[in-house]
mmCIF file with all atom_site columns, C-alpha atoms in Angstrom:
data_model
loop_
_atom_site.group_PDB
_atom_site.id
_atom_site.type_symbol
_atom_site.label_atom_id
_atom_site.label_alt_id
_atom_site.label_comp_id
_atom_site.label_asym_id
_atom_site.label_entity_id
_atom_site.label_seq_id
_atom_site.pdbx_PDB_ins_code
_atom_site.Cartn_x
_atom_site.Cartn_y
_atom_site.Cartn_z
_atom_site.occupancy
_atom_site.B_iso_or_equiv
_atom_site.pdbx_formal_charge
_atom_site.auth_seq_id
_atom_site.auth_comp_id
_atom_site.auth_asym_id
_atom_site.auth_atom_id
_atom_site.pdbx_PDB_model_num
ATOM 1   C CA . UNK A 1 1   ? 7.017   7.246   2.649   1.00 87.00 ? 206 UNK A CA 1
ATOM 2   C CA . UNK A 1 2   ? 5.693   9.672   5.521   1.00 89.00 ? 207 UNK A CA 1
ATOM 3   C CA . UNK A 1 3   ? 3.964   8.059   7.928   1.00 85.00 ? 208 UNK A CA 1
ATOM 4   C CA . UNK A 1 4   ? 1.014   10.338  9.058   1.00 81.00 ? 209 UNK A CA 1
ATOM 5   C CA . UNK A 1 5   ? -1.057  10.122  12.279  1.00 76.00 ? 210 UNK A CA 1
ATOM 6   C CA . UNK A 1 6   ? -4.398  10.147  12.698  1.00 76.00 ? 211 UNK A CA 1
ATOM 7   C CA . UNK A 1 7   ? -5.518  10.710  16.542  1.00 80.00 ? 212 UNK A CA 1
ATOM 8   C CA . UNK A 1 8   ? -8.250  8.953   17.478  1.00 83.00 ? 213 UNK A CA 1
ATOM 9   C CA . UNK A 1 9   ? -8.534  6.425   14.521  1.00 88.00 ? 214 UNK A CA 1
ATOM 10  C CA . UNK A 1 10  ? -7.331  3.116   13.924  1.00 90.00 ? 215 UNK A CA 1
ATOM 11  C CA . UNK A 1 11  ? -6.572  4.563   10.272  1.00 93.00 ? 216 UNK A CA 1
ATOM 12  C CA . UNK A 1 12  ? -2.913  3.839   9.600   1.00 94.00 ? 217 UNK A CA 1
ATOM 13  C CA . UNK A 1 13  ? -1.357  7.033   7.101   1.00 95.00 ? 218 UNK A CA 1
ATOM 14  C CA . UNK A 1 14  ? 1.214   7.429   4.710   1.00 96.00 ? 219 UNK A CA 1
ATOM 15  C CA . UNK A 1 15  ? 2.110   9.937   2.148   1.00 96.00 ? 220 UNK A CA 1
ATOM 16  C CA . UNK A 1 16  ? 4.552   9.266   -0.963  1.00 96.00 ? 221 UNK A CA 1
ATOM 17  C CA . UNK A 1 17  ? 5.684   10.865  -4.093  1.00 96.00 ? 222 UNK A CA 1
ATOM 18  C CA . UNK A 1 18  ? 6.658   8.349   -6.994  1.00 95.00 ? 223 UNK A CA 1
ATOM 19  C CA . UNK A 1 19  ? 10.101  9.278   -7.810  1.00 94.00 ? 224 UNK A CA 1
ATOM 20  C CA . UNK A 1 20  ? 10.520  9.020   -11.483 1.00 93.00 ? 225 UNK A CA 1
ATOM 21  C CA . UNK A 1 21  ? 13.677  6.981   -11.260 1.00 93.00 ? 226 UNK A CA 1
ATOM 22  C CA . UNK A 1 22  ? 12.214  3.934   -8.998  1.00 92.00 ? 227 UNK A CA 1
ATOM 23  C CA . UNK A 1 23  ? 13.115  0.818   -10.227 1.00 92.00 ? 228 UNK A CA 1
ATOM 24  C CA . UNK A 1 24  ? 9.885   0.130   -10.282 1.00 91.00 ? 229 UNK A CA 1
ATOM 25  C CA . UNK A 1 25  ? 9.032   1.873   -13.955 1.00 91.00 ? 230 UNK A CA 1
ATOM 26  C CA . UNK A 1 26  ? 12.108  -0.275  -15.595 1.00 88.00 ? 231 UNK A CA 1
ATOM 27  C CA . UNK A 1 27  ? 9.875   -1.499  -18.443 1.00 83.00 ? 232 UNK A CA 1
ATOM 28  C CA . UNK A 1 28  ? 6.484   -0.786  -17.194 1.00 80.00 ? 233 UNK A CA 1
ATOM 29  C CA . UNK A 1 29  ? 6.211   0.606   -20.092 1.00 84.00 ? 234 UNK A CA 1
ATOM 30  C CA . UNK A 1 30  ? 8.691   2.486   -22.114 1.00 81.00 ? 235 UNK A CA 1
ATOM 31  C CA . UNK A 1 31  ? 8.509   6.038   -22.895 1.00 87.00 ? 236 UNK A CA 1
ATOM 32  C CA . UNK A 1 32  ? 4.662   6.006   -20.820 1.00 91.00 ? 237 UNK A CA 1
ATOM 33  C CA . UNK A 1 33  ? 6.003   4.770   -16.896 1.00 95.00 ? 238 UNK A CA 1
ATOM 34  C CA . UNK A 1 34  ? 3.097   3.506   -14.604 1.00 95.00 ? 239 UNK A CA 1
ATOM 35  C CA . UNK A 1 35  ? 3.983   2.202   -11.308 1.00 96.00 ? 240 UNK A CA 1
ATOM 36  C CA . UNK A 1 36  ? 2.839   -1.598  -11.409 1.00 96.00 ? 241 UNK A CA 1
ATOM 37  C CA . UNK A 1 37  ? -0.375  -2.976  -8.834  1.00 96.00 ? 242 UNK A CA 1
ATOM 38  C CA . UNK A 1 38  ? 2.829   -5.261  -7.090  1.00 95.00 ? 243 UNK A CA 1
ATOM 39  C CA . UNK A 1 39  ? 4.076   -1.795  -6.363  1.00 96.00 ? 244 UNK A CA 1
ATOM 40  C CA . UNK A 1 40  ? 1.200   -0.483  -4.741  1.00 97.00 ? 245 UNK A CA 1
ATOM 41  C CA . UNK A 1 41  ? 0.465   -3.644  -2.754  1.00 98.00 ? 246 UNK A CA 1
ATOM 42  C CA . UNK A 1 42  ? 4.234   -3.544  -1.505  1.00 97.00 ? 247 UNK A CA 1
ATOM 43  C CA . UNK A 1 43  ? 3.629   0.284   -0.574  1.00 97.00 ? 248 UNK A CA 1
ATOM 44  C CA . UNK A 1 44  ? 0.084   -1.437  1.480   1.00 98.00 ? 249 UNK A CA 1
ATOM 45  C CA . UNK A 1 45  ? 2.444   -3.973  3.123   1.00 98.00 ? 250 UNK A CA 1
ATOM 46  C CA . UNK A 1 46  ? 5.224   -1.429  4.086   1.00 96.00 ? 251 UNK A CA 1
ATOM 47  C CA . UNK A 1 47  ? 2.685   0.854   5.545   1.00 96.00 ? 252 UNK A CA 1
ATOM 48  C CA . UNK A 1 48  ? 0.959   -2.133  7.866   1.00 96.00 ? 253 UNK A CA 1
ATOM 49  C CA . UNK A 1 49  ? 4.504   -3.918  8.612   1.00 95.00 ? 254 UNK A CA 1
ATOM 50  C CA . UNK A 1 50  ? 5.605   -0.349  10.160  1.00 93.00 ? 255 UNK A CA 1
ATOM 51  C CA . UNK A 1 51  ? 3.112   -0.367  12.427  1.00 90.00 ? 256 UNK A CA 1
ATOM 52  C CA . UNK A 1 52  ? 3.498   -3.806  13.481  1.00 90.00 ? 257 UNK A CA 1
ATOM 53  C CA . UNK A 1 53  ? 5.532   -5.034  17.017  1.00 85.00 ? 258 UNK A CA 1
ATOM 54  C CA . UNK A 1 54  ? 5.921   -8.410  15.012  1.00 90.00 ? 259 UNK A CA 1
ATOM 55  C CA . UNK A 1 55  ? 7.280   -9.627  11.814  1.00 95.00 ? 260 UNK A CA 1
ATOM 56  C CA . UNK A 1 56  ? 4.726   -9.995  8.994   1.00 96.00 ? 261 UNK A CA 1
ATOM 57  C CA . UNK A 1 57  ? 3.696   -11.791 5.919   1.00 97.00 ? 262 UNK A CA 1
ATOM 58  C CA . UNK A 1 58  ? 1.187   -11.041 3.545   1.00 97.00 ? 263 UNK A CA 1
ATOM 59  C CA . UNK A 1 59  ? -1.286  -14.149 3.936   1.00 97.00 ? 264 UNK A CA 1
ATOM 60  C CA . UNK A 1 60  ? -3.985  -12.999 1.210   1.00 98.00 ? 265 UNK A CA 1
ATOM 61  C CA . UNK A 1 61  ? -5.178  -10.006 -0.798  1.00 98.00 ? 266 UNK A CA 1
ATOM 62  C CA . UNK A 1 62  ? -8.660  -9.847  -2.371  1.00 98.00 ? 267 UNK A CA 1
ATOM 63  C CA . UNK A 1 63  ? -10.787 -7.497  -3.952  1.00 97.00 ? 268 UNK A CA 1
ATOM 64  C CA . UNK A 1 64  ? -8.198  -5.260  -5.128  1.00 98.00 ? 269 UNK A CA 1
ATOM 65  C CA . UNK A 1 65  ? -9.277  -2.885  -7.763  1.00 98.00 ? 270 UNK A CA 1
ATOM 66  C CA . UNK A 1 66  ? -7.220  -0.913  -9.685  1.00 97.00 ? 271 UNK A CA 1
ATOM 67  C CA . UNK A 1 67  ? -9.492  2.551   -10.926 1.00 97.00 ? 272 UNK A CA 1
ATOM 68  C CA . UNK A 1 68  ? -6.753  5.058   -12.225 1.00 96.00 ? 273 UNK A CA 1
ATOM 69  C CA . UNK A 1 69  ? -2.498  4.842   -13.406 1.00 95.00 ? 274 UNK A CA 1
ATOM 70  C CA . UNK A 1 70  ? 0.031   6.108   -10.897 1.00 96.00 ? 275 UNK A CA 1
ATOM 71  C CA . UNK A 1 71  ? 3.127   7.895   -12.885 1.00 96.00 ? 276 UNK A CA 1
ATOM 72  C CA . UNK A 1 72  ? 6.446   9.361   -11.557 1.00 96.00 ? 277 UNK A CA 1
ATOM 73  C CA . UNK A 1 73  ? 6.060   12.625  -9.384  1.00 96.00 ? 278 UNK A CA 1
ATOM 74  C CA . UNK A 1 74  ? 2.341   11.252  -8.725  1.00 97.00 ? 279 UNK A CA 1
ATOM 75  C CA . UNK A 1 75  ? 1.579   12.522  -4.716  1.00 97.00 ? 280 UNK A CA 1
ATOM 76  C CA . UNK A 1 76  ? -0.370  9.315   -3.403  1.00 97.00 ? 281 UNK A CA 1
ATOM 77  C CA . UNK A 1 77  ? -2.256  8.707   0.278   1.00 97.00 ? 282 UNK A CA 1
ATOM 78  C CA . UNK A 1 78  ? -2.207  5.115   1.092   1.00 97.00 ? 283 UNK A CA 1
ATOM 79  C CA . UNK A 1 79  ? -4.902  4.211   4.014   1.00 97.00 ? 284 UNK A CA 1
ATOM 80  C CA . UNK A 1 80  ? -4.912  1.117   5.468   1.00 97.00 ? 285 UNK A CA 1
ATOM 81  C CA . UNK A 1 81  ? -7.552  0.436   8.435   1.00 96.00 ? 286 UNK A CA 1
ATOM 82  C CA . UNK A 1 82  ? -7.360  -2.891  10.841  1.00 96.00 ? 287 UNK A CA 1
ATOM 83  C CA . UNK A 1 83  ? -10.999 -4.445  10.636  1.00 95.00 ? 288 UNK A CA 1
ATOM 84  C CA . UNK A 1 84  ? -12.119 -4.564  14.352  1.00 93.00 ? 289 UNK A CA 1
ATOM 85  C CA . UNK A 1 85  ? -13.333 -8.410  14.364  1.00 93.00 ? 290 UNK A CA 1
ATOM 86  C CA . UNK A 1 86  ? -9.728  -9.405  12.969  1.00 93.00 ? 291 UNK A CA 1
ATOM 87  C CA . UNK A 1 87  ? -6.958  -6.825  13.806  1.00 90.00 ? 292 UNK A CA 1
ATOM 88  C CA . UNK A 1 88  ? -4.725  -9.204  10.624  1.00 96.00 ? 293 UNK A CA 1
ATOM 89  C CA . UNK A 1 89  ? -7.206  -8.166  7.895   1.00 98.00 ? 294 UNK A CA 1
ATOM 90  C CA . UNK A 1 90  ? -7.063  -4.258  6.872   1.00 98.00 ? 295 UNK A CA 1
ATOM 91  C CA . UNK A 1 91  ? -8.577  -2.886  4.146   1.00 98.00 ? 296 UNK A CA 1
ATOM 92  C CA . UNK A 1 92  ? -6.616  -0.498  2.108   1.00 98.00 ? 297 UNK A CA 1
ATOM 93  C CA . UNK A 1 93  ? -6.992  2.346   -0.436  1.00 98.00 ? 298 UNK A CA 1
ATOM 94  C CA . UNK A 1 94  ? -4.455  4.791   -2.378  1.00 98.00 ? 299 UNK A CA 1
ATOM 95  C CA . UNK A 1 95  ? -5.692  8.359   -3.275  1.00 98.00 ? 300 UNK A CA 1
ATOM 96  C CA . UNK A 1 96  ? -4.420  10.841  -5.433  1.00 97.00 ? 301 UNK A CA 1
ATOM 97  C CA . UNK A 1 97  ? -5.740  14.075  -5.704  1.00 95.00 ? 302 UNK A CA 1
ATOM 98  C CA . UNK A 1 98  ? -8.013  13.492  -8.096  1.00 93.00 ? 303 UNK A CA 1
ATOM 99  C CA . UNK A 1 99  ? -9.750  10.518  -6.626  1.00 96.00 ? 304 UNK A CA 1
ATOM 100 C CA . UNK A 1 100 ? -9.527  6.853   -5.784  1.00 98.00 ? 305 UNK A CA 1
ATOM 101 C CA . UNK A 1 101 ? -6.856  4.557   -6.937  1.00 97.00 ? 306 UNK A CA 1
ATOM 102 C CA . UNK A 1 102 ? -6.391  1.263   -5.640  1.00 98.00 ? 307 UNK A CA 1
ATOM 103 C CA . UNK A 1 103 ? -8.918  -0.657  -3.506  1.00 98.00 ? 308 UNK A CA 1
ATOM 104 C CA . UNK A 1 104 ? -8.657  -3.808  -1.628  1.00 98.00 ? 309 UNK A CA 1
ATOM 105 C CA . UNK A 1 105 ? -8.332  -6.000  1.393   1.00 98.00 ? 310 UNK A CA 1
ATOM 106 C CA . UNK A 1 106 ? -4.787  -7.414  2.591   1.00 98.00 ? 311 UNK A CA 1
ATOM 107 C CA . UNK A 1 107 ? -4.856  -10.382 5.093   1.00 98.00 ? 312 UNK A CA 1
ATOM 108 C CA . UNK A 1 108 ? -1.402  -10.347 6.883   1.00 98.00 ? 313 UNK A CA 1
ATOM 109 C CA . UNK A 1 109 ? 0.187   -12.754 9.500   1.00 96.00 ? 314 UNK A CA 1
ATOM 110 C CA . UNK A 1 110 ? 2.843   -13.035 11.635  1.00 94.00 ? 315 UNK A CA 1
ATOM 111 C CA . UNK A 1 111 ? 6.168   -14.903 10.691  1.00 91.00 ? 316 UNK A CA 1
ATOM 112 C CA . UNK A 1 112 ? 8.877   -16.329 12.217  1.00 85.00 ? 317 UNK A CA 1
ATOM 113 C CA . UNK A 1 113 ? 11.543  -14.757 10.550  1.00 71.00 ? 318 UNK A CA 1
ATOM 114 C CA . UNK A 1 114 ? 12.000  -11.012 9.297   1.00 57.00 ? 319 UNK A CA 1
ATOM 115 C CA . UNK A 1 115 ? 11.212  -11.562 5.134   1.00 53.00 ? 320 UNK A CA 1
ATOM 116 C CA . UNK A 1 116 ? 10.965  -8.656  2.469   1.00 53.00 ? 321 UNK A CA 1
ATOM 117 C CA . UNK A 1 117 ? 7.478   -9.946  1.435   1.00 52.00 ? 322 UNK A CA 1
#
């Protein structure tokens, strides 16, 4: 993942390209791979937790919609912007180039010990 930034926006950035051979695809589903909505939430969380000075924890996720497949070699913008009443609630999206993937809002908080949620 390639963290991107965005001057003068609260926006946190990344680009990634699905590598065919994630682990991720192992059964989801044979012979037609789409990369799972766990997947994409994890790619969310990774993006937020890199930003954070803190360790984090995903507290909540809600209103997630998932609009179109993700498949190996797929190029994919994940956005995920703080809201400014609660800097632990962002609202994400993931883009591909040809439009919208993945909607929602993940609630994170901060934990006392470093955890691969």
């Amino acid at each position: 993942m390639k963290i991107r930034t965005m001057p003068d926006s609260t926006d946190r950035v990344a680009e990634a390209t699905i590598a065919p051979d994630s682990p991720w695809f192992d059964g989801h589903f044979p012979n037609q791979p789409v990369l799972p909505g766990i997947a994409q939430l994890e790619m969310v969380f990774d993006l937020i937790r890199r930003y954070a000075s803190r360790p984090l924890r995903i507290a909540e996720v809600s209103r997630v919609r998932f609009k179109r497949m993700i498949v190996p070699e797929d190029r994919v913008t994940i956005v995920a912007t703080p809201r400014p009443a609660n800097a632990n609630v962002y609202t994400f999206r993931l883009e591909k180039a040809d439009g919208l993937v993945t909607t929602g809002t993940m609630t994170v908080e901060t934990t006392t010990e470093e955890t691969d949620n």
